[in-house]
Short mmCIF file of C-alpha atoms and ligand atoms in Angstrom, two decimals:
data_model
loop_
_atom_site.label_atom_id
_atom_site.label_comp_id
_atom_site.label_asym_id
_atom_site.label_seq_id
_atom_site.Cartn_x
_atom_site.Cartn_y
_atom_site.Cartn_z
CA MET A 11 115.24 108.64 109.03
CA SER A 12 117.54 109.57 111.89
CA ALA A 13 115.65 109.32 115.19
CA VAL A 14 114.73 105.87 116.47
CA GLN A 15 111.04 105.27 115.75
CA GLN A 16 108.83 104.51 118.72
CA ILE A 17 106.55 101.53 118.05
CA CYS A 18 103.40 100.61 119.95
CA VAL A 19 102.64 96.88 119.64
CA LEU A 20 99.00 96.12 120.49
CA GLY A 21 98.71 92.36 120.97
CA ALA A 22 102.45 91.91 121.59
CA THR A 23 102.04 88.43 123.11
CA GLY A 24 100.30 87.05 120.02
CA SER A 25 101.65 85.51 116.84
CA ILE A 26 101.83 88.81 114.91
CA GLY A 27 103.05 90.71 117.98
CA LEU A 28 105.96 88.31 118.50
CA SER A 29 106.91 88.43 114.81
CA THR A 30 106.84 92.23 114.99
CA LEU A 31 109.16 92.26 118.01
CA ASP A 32 111.47 89.86 116.19
CA VAL A 33 111.79 92.33 113.28
CA ILE A 34 112.12 95.33 115.62
CA ALA A 35 114.93 93.63 117.56
CA ARG A 36 116.90 93.17 114.31
CA HIS A 37 117.02 96.96 113.85
CA PRO A 38 117.66 98.67 117.19
CA GLU A 39 119.06 101.71 115.35
CA ARG A 40 115.65 102.19 113.67
CA TYR A 41 112.98 100.93 116.07
CA GLN A 42 112.25 100.84 119.77
CA ALA A 43 109.23 99.15 121.36
CA PHE A 44 107.44 102.03 123.11
CA ALA A 45 104.40 100.11 124.40
CA LEU A 46 103.50 96.42 124.56
CA SER A 47 100.07 94.99 125.34
CA GLY A 48 98.98 91.53 126.43
CA PHE A 49 95.73 90.08 127.69
CA SER A 50 95.84 86.64 129.28
CA ARG A 51 99.56 85.85 129.01
CA ILE A 52 100.96 88.17 131.66
CA ALA A 53 104.05 86.03 132.36
CA GLU A 54 104.92 86.23 128.64
CA LEU A 55 104.27 89.98 128.63
CA LYS A 56 106.69 90.35 131.54
CA VAL A 57 109.42 88.48 129.63
CA LEU A 58 108.83 90.73 126.59
CA CYS A 59 109.05 93.85 128.79
CA LEU A 60 112.34 92.68 130.29
CA ARG A 61 113.73 92.13 126.81
CA HIS A 62 112.41 95.25 125.04
CA ARG A 63 112.21 97.72 127.97
CA PRO A 64 109.13 99.65 126.72
CA ALA A 65 107.97 102.92 128.27
CA PHE A 66 104.46 101.42 128.69
CA ALA A 67 102.84 98.01 129.08
CA VAL A 68 99.09 97.38 129.00
CA THR A 69 97.24 94.44 130.59
CA ALA A 70 93.58 93.34 130.67
CA ASP A 71 92.64 94.75 134.10
CA GLU A 72 93.89 96.65 137.13
CA ALA A 73 94.71 93.55 139.14
CA SER A 74 97.04 92.11 136.49
CA ALA A 75 98.50 95.59 135.89
CA ARG A 76 99.46 95.86 139.59
CA VAL A 77 101.14 92.45 139.53
CA LEU A 78 103.12 93.30 136.40
CA GLN A 79 103.99 96.80 137.65
CA GLU A 80 105.50 95.36 140.84
CA ALA A 81 107.44 92.67 138.97
CA LEU A 82 108.89 95.18 136.51
CA GLN A 83 109.78 97.66 139.27
CA ALA A 84 111.55 94.89 141.19
CA ALA A 85 113.56 94.16 138.03
CA GLY A 86 114.63 97.82 137.87
CA LEU A 87 112.45 98.83 134.87
CA GLN A 88 110.80 102.24 134.52
CA THR A 89 107.91 100.80 132.45
CA ARG A 90 104.49 102.20 133.41
CA VAL A 91 101.73 99.60 133.38
CA LEU A 92 98.21 100.63 132.29
CA SER A 93 95.14 98.46 131.82
CA GLY A 94 91.94 97.89 129.86
CA GLU A 95 90.62 99.52 126.72
CA ALA A 96 91.41 103.00 128.08
CA GLY A 97 95.05 101.99 128.55
CA LEU A 98 95.22 100.55 125.03
CA CYS A 99 93.72 103.72 123.53
CA GLU A 100 96.11 105.89 125.55
CA VAL A 101 99.26 104.17 124.28
CA ALA A 102 97.91 103.87 120.71
CA GLY A 103 97.44 107.62 120.50
CA HIS A 104 100.43 108.65 122.65
CA PRO A 105 102.24 111.71 121.23
CA GLU A 106 105.62 109.94 121.32
CA VAL A 107 104.44 106.98 119.20
CA ASP A 108 105.44 106.94 115.52
CA ALA A 109 103.78 103.68 114.46
CA VAL A 110 101.15 101.35 115.92
CA MET A 111 101.05 97.64 115.14
CA ALA A 112 97.32 96.80 115.51
CA ALA A 113 97.56 93.07 116.28
CA ILE A 114 94.84 92.43 118.84
CA VAL A 115 92.53 89.69 117.59
CA GLY A 116 88.86 90.40 116.92
CA ALA A 117 86.45 93.19 117.80
CA ALA A 118 88.45 93.91 121.00
CA GLY A 119 90.96 95.69 118.76
CA LEU A 120 88.48 98.14 117.24
CA GLN A 121 88.67 101.07 119.67
CA PRO A 122 92.47 100.98 120.20
CA THR A 123 93.02 100.76 116.43
CA LEU A 124 90.65 103.68 115.87
CA ALA A 125 92.51 105.62 118.57
CA ALA A 126 95.74 105.17 116.59
CA VAL A 127 93.99 106.22 113.38
CA ARG A 128 92.42 109.30 114.96
CA ALA A 129 95.80 110.35 116.36
CA GLY A 130 97.15 110.29 112.77
CA LYS A 131 99.67 107.54 113.40
CA LYS A 132 101.31 105.22 110.95
CA VAL A 133 98.95 102.26 111.52
CA LEU A 134 100.14 98.77 110.61
CA LEU A 135 96.86 96.88 110.35
CA ALA A 136 96.79 93.18 111.20
CA ASN A 137 93.48 93.36 113.11
CA LYS A 138 91.28 92.91 110.02
CA GLU A 139 88.14 92.52 112.17
CA ALA A 140 88.38 96.22 113.14
CA LEU A 141 88.23 97.32 109.50
CA VAL A 142 85.56 94.76 108.57
CA MET A 143 83.32 96.01 111.39
CA SER A 144 83.65 99.72 110.87
CA GLY A 145 84.96 100.04 107.26
CA ASP A 146 83.37 103.31 106.21
CA LEU A 147 84.03 105.27 109.38
CA PHE A 148 87.49 103.73 109.75
CA ILE A 149 88.54 104.91 106.26
CA GLN A 150 86.95 108.32 106.84
CA ALA A 151 88.91 108.64 110.08
CA VAL A 152 92.12 107.79 108.18
CA ARG A 153 91.39 110.57 105.67
CA GLN A 154 90.46 113.10 108.34
CA SER A 155 93.50 112.54 110.55
CA GLY A 156 96.02 111.98 107.77
CA ALA A 157 97.02 108.63 109.29
CA THR A 158 99.05 106.28 107.09
CA LEU A 159 97.33 102.88 106.84
CA LEU A 160 99.60 100.00 105.85
CA PRO A 161 98.24 96.45 105.49
CA ILE A 162 99.92 93.60 107.38
CA ASP A 163 97.65 90.81 106.18
CA SER A 164 99.99 89.04 103.75
CA GLU A 165 97.48 89.19 100.88
CA HIS A 166 96.74 92.88 101.31
CA ASN A 167 100.37 93.72 101.80
CA ALA A 168 101.04 91.85 98.53
CA ILE A 169 98.29 93.79 96.72
CA PHE A 170 99.66 97.04 98.18
CA GLN A 171 103.10 96.15 96.80
CA CYS A 172 101.64 95.32 93.35
CA LEU A 173 99.64 98.58 93.08
CA PRO A 174 101.14 101.88 91.89
CA GLY A 175 101.82 104.57 94.52
CA ASP A 176 98.84 106.65 93.37
CA TYR A 177 96.22 103.86 93.63
CA ALA A 178 94.11 106.07 95.90
CA ARG A 179 93.02 107.86 92.67
CA GLY A 180 90.84 104.79 92.11
CA LEU A 181 91.48 101.30 90.77
CA GLY A 182 89.97 102.18 87.38
CA ALA A 183 92.11 105.32 87.09
CA VAL A 184 95.32 103.32 87.59
CA GLY A 185 94.29 100.59 85.13
CA VAL A 186 93.40 97.80 87.54
CA ARG A 187 90.87 95.28 86.22
CA ARG A 188 90.61 93.12 89.35
CA ILE A 189 92.34 91.95 92.46
CA LEU A 190 93.16 88.25 92.80
CA LEU A 191 93.11 87.34 96.48
CA THR A 192 94.94 84.07 97.10
CA ALA A 193 93.86 81.53 99.73
CA SER A 194 95.65 78.38 100.85
CA GLY A 195 92.33 76.57 101.32
CA GLY A 196 93.40 75.70 104.88
CA PRO A 197 93.71 72.26 106.45
CA PHE A 198 90.34 70.99 105.14
CA ARG A 199 90.72 71.81 101.44
CA GLU A 200 90.48 68.15 100.53
CA THR A 201 88.84 66.61 103.61
CA PRO A 202 85.78 64.54 102.58
CA LEU A 203 82.67 66.68 103.26
CA ALA A 204 81.16 64.08 105.61
CA GLU A 205 84.28 64.23 107.81
CA LEU A 206 84.01 68.03 108.29
CA GLU A 207 81.30 67.24 110.87
CA ARG A 208 83.84 65.63 113.15
CA VAL A 209 86.99 67.72 112.82
CA THR A 210 88.49 68.93 116.10
CA PRO A 211 89.89 72.34 117.14
CA GLU A 212 93.38 70.77 117.02
CA GLN A 213 92.90 69.74 113.39
CA ALA A 214 91.45 73.14 112.49
CA CYS A 215 94.39 74.94 114.10
CA ALA A 216 97.01 72.83 112.30
CA HIS A 217 97.39 75.08 109.25
CA PRO A 218 99.52 73.54 106.48
CA ASN A 219 101.56 76.71 105.71
CA TRP A 220 101.14 79.39 108.40
CA SER A 221 101.57 79.40 112.17
CA MET A 222 98.92 81.74 113.64
CA GLY A 223 96.65 82.43 116.61
CA ARG A 224 93.75 80.03 117.19
CA LYS A 225 90.91 82.29 116.05
CA ILE A 226 92.43 83.14 112.67
CA SER A 227 93.45 79.48 112.26
CA VAL A 228 89.81 78.38 112.58
CA ASP A 229 88.80 81.21 110.22
CA SER A 230 91.34 79.90 107.70
CA ALA A 231 89.92 76.40 108.01
CA SER A 232 86.35 77.65 107.37
CA MET A 233 87.60 80.21 104.80
CA MET A 234 85.81 82.93 106.79
CA ASN A 235 89.29 84.41 106.94
CA LYS A 236 89.20 84.86 103.16
CA GLY A 237 85.71 86.30 103.44
CA LEU A 238 86.86 88.85 106.02
CA GLU A 239 89.85 89.57 103.76
CA LEU A 240 87.55 90.18 100.81
CA ILE A 241 85.75 92.86 102.84
CA GLU A 242 89.11 94.18 104.07
CA ALA A 243 90.36 94.48 100.47
CA CYS A 244 87.24 96.41 99.42
CA TRP A 245 87.90 99.04 102.10
CA LEU A 246 91.68 99.23 101.75
CA PHE A 247 91.70 99.55 97.97
CA ASP A 248 88.27 101.08 97.36
CA ALA A 249 87.19 98.01 95.36
CA ARG A 250 83.72 96.63 94.72
CA PRO A 251 83.22 93.04 95.95
CA ALA A 252 82.85 91.92 92.32
CA GLN A 253 86.37 93.26 91.59
CA VAL A 254 87.93 90.86 94.11
CA GLU A 255 88.29 87.24 93.03
CA VAL A 256 89.39 84.52 95.46
CA VAL A 257 91.93 82.06 94.03
CA VAL A 258 92.86 78.95 95.98
CA HIS A 259 96.63 78.51 95.82
CA PRO A 260 97.66 75.70 98.18
CA GLN A 261 101.41 76.48 98.30
CA SER A 262 100.94 80.01 99.81
CA VAL A 263 103.94 81.32 97.86
CA ILE A 264 102.06 83.91 95.81
CA HIS A 265 100.46 86.17 98.42
CA SER A 266 98.04 87.85 95.96
CA LEU A 267 97.97 89.43 92.50
CA VAL A 268 96.73 92.52 90.67
CA ASP A 269 95.31 92.13 87.15
CA TYR A 270 95.69 95.24 84.92
CA VAL A 271 93.67 96.19 81.82
CA ASP A 272 96.70 95.74 79.55
CA GLY A 273 96.86 92.05 80.48
CA SER A 274 99.73 92.39 82.96
CA VAL A 275 99.26 90.48 86.18
CA LEU A 276 101.61 91.48 89.02
CA ALA A 277 102.17 89.13 91.93
CA GLN A 278 104.15 89.27 95.17
CA LEU A 279 105.86 86.03 96.18
CA GLY A 280 107.73 84.94 99.26
CA ASN A 281 108.00 82.29 101.94
CA PRO A 282 104.89 82.16 104.13
CA ASP A 283 106.32 84.14 107.06
CA MET A 284 104.53 87.21 108.43
CA ARG A 285 107.84 88.96 109.11
CA THR A 286 107.95 89.88 105.40
CA PRO A 287 104.78 92.02 105.37
CA ILE A 288 105.63 93.32 108.86
CA ALA A 289 109.11 94.47 107.76
CA ASN A 290 107.63 95.87 104.55
CA ALA A 291 105.10 97.99 106.41
CA LEU A 292 107.49 99.04 109.19
CA ALA A 293 110.15 100.32 106.79
CA TRP A 294 107.88 101.44 103.92
CA PRO A 295 108.84 102.90 101.49
CA GLN A 296 112.27 101.47 102.29
CA ARG A 297 113.23 97.78 102.56
CA ILE A 298 114.89 96.13 105.54
CA ASP A 299 116.00 92.63 106.47
CA SER A 300 113.13 90.66 108.05
CA GLY A 301 114.98 87.47 108.96
CA VAL A 302 112.92 85.52 106.40
CA ALA A 303 114.89 83.01 104.32
CA PRO A 304 115.17 83.76 100.59
CA LEU A 305 112.50 82.06 98.47
CA ASP A 306 113.84 78.87 96.88
CA LEU A 307 111.77 78.49 93.69
CA PHE A 308 113.46 75.18 92.88
CA ALA A 309 112.25 73.77 96.20
CA VAL A 310 108.74 75.18 95.57
CA ALA A 311 108.86 73.65 92.04
CA ARG A 312 105.17 74.24 91.21
CA LEU A 313 102.33 76.65 91.86
CA ASP A 314 98.72 75.41 91.70
CA PHE A 315 95.46 77.35 91.42
CA GLN A 316 91.84 76.30 91.96
CA ARG A 317 88.43 77.90 92.18
CA PRO A 318 87.09 78.07 95.77
CA ASP A 319 84.34 75.56 96.57
CA GLU A 320 81.48 77.51 98.19
CA ALA A 321 79.56 74.33 99.02
CA ARG A 322 82.51 73.23 101.14
CA PHE A 323 83.13 76.76 102.45
CA PRO A 324 79.73 78.47 102.99
CA CYS A 325 81.42 81.17 105.13
CA LEU A 326 82.97 82.57 101.97
CA ARG A 327 79.53 82.99 100.40
CA LEU A 328 78.13 84.59 103.58
CA ALA A 329 81.00 87.07 103.70
CA ARG A 330 80.60 88.01 100.04
CA GLN A 331 76.88 88.62 100.66
CA ALA A 332 77.76 90.78 103.67
CA ALA A 333 80.28 92.73 101.59
CA GLU A 334 77.58 93.40 99.00
CA ALA A 335 74.95 94.31 101.61
CA GLY A 336 77.29 96.79 103.36
CA GLY A 337 76.05 98.92 106.28
CA ASP A 338 76.27 97.06 109.57
CA VAL A 339 76.02 93.58 108.01
CA PRO A 340 79.81 92.96 107.98
CA ALA A 341 79.92 93.92 111.69
CA MET A 342 77.16 91.36 112.42
CA LEU A 343 78.89 88.72 110.30
CA ASN A 344 82.11 89.29 112.23
CA ALA A 345 80.45 89.20 115.64
CA ALA A 346 78.46 86.04 114.91
CA ASN A 347 81.65 84.43 113.61
CA GLU A 348 83.59 85.36 116.76
CA VAL A 349 80.93 83.75 118.97
CA ALA A 350 80.73 80.64 116.76
CA VAL A 351 84.51 80.20 116.57
CA ALA A 352 84.86 80.57 120.35
CA ALA A 353 82.11 77.93 120.83
CA PHE A 354 83.88 75.59 118.40
CA LEU A 355 87.21 76.06 120.20
CA GLU A 356 85.40 75.23 123.47
CA ARG A 357 83.99 72.08 121.78
CA ARG A 358 80.39 73.26 122.24
CA ILE A 359 79.54 73.11 118.51
CA ARG A 360 80.72 71.19 115.48
CA PHE A 361 82.95 72.83 112.88
CA SER A 362 80.17 72.59 110.28
CA GLU A 363 77.81 74.54 112.58
CA ILE A 364 79.92 77.71 112.44
CA ALA A 365 78.43 78.79 109.11
CA GLY A 366 74.91 77.80 110.21
CA ILE A 367 75.08 80.09 113.24
CA ILE A 368 76.29 83.03 111.17
CA GLU A 369 73.60 82.49 108.54
CA ASP A 370 70.92 82.23 111.23
CA VAL A 371 72.05 85.52 112.81
CA LEU A 372 72.14 87.34 109.47
CA GLN A 373 68.67 86.05 108.57
CA ARG A 374 67.13 87.04 111.90
CA LEU A 375 68.59 90.53 112.25
CA PRO A 376 67.59 93.42 110.00
CA ALA A 377 70.42 95.30 108.30
CA GLY A 378 71.09 98.86 109.33
CA ALA A 379 73.47 101.74 108.75
CA ALA A 380 76.99 101.88 110.18
CA GLU A 381 77.73 105.57 109.94
CA GLU A 382 78.78 106.18 113.53
CA LEU A 383 80.72 104.07 116.00
CA PRO A 384 77.63 103.47 118.23
CA ASP A 385 75.86 101.90 115.18
CA VAL A 386 78.75 99.47 114.78
CA LEU A 387 78.98 98.62 118.48
CA ALA A 388 75.19 98.07 118.64
CA ALA A 389 75.25 95.77 115.59
CA ASP A 390 78.14 93.84 117.14
CA ALA A 391 76.24 93.45 120.43
CA ARG A 392 72.97 92.42 118.71
CA ALA A 393 74.69 89.77 116.61
CA ARG A 394 76.56 88.37 119.63
CA GLU A 395 73.30 88.11 121.58
CA CYS A 396 71.57 86.46 118.64
CA ALA A 397 74.42 83.94 118.21
CA HIS A 398 74.29 83.14 121.94
CA GLY A 399 70.53 82.64 121.44
CA TRP A 400 71.31 79.96 118.83
CA LEU A 401 73.66 78.26 121.30
CA SER A 402 71.08 78.18 124.09
CA ARG A 403 68.25 77.05 121.76
CA HIS A 404 70.47 74.16 120.75
CA GLY A 405 71.44 73.37 124.33
CA ARG A 406 75.14 74.21 123.95
P1 LIG B 517 96.90 85.72 118.63
O1 LIG B 517 95.74 85.04 119.22
O2 LIG B 517 98.19 84.98 118.49
O3 LIG B 517 97.21 87.06 119.45
C1 LIG B 517 96.17 87.93 119.79
C2 LIG B 517 96.68 89.08 120.64
O4 LIG B 517 95.54 89.85 121.05
C3 LIG B 517 97.38 88.64 121.93
O5 LIG B 517 98.45 89.51 122.21
C4 LIG B 517 96.29 88.79 123.00
O6 LIG B 517 96.81 89.09 124.27
C5 LIG B 517 95.50 89.96 122.47
N1 LIG B 517 94.10 89.94 122.89
C6 LIG B 517 93.23 88.90 122.76
N2 LIG B 517 92.02 89.24 123.25
C7 LIG B 517 92.13 90.51 123.68
C8 LIG B 517 91.23 91.43 124.31
N3 LIG B 517 89.94 91.09 124.57
N4 LIG B 517 91.68 92.66 124.63
C9 LIG B 517 92.95 93.02 124.37
N5 LIG B 517 93.86 92.19 123.80
C10 LIG B 517 93.45 90.96 123.46
O7 LIG B 517 96.41 86.26 117.19
P2 LIG B 517 97.31 86.57 115.89
O8 LIG B 517 97.39 85.36 115.05
O9 LIG B 517 98.55 87.28 116.27
O10 LIG B 517 96.34 87.59 115.13
C11 LIG B 517 96.19 88.93 115.51
C12 LIG B 517 95.42 89.69 114.44
O11 LIG B 517 96.20 89.67 113.24
C13 LIG B 517 94.08 89.06 114.07
O12 LIG B 517 93.16 90.06 113.79
C14 LIG B 517 94.39 88.25 112.83
O13 LIG B 517 93.27 88.11 111.99
C15 LIG B 517 95.46 89.11 112.19
N6 LIG B 517 96.36 88.37 111.29
C16 LIG B 517 97.14 87.40 111.79
C17 LIG B 517 97.99 86.69 110.95
C18 LIG B 517 98.91 85.61 111.47
O14 LIG B 517 99.70 85.06 110.69
N7 LIG B 517 98.89 85.28 112.74
C19 LIG B 517 98.01 86.97 109.57
C20 LIG B 517 97.19 87.99 109.11
C21 LIG B 517 96.36 88.69 109.97
MG1 LIG B 518 95.79 86.84 105.28
#
């Protein structure tokens, strides 16, 4: 590869966005940040623009775009500042972009990620919610445009690394028996069940192994994150839900495994640092330095494995049911979860009520098809409204 690759980082101010820019900055001869987006942290986005000098920046709305545009102009930068979903879709599909890091959190990332897919880009997918919501049409769009989809989620990147290059022929055809999706179990793996009622957002966001945004941290604590990842794995690797087994592995050193029919089980190991999957996907099929320290197996000393406890983590059961139901059910699961997690972070509900809200929404709303984008957006809207209904019925 000779020319410097132009990278669009959607969600640049977040945890994955910052790790991506850290890897990019280590290889200026290979990568240049072409576009950076932020939402609420405009001061941080400005600092990132000054450091990486992108051609484009994208903010939430016109007012914040004007403020940033003036600040960047005053600093002598040529960066053009766009705003809103239209701005995100424009940079994601821009003809000069080689790769798009899709690292916006939640359903807000769906349309920009799809814009990158439809433009046939190399899409580095961190925004699992986008794939969970729209799985079938997302994968069809990848096939139609010839986009290259590379997983950033550490588990899926691990599975990708443990599969043969021709896995798209089908898991059975390449001799895969099952996928073993590892989970740390989060901060509440051993918390007495009665205490789960009272845990705070701060406790939920204090993950033992990974440093992440607040939404995914709460998802990790409820294990909805693993549920969303189960659905993500089904779409990425064309697996049936029954072919994906969740294995609790508290050390987060093995990032997932692939079990083959001959009895071989391949695993990918590494320190829990997202720069490894990010560097892997950026440089694929080559390997580059990510800045991550070498794994010290003597310091790790032992690797433990447990079965997940679905009584403790009902979100995992709800997600598996949604994976099996298909259609627009995963989109409704995701939307109800986003509303519930936001309410928990605002201290309007208890941690243990997150699963109850999602279950209530899935019981109330009939399942439908998710063949076109409007089906997905309508299911998302219905589930959000229904979850807000739960909140108002319960006076929150
Ligand atoms: P984060 O909260 O740290 O960052 C989120 C980013 O999205 C920010 O740049 C924010 O400005 C932007 N954003 C938020 N709301 C937006 C909106 N409405 N419109 C446009 N932009 C918006 O989150 P994160 O931890 O970096 O996670 C990002 C995505 O990557 C999530 O989908 C998460 O599940 C996934 N992921 C994260 C990790 C991790 O280690 N952090 C690991 C695997 C997967
Ligand atoms: Mg993960």
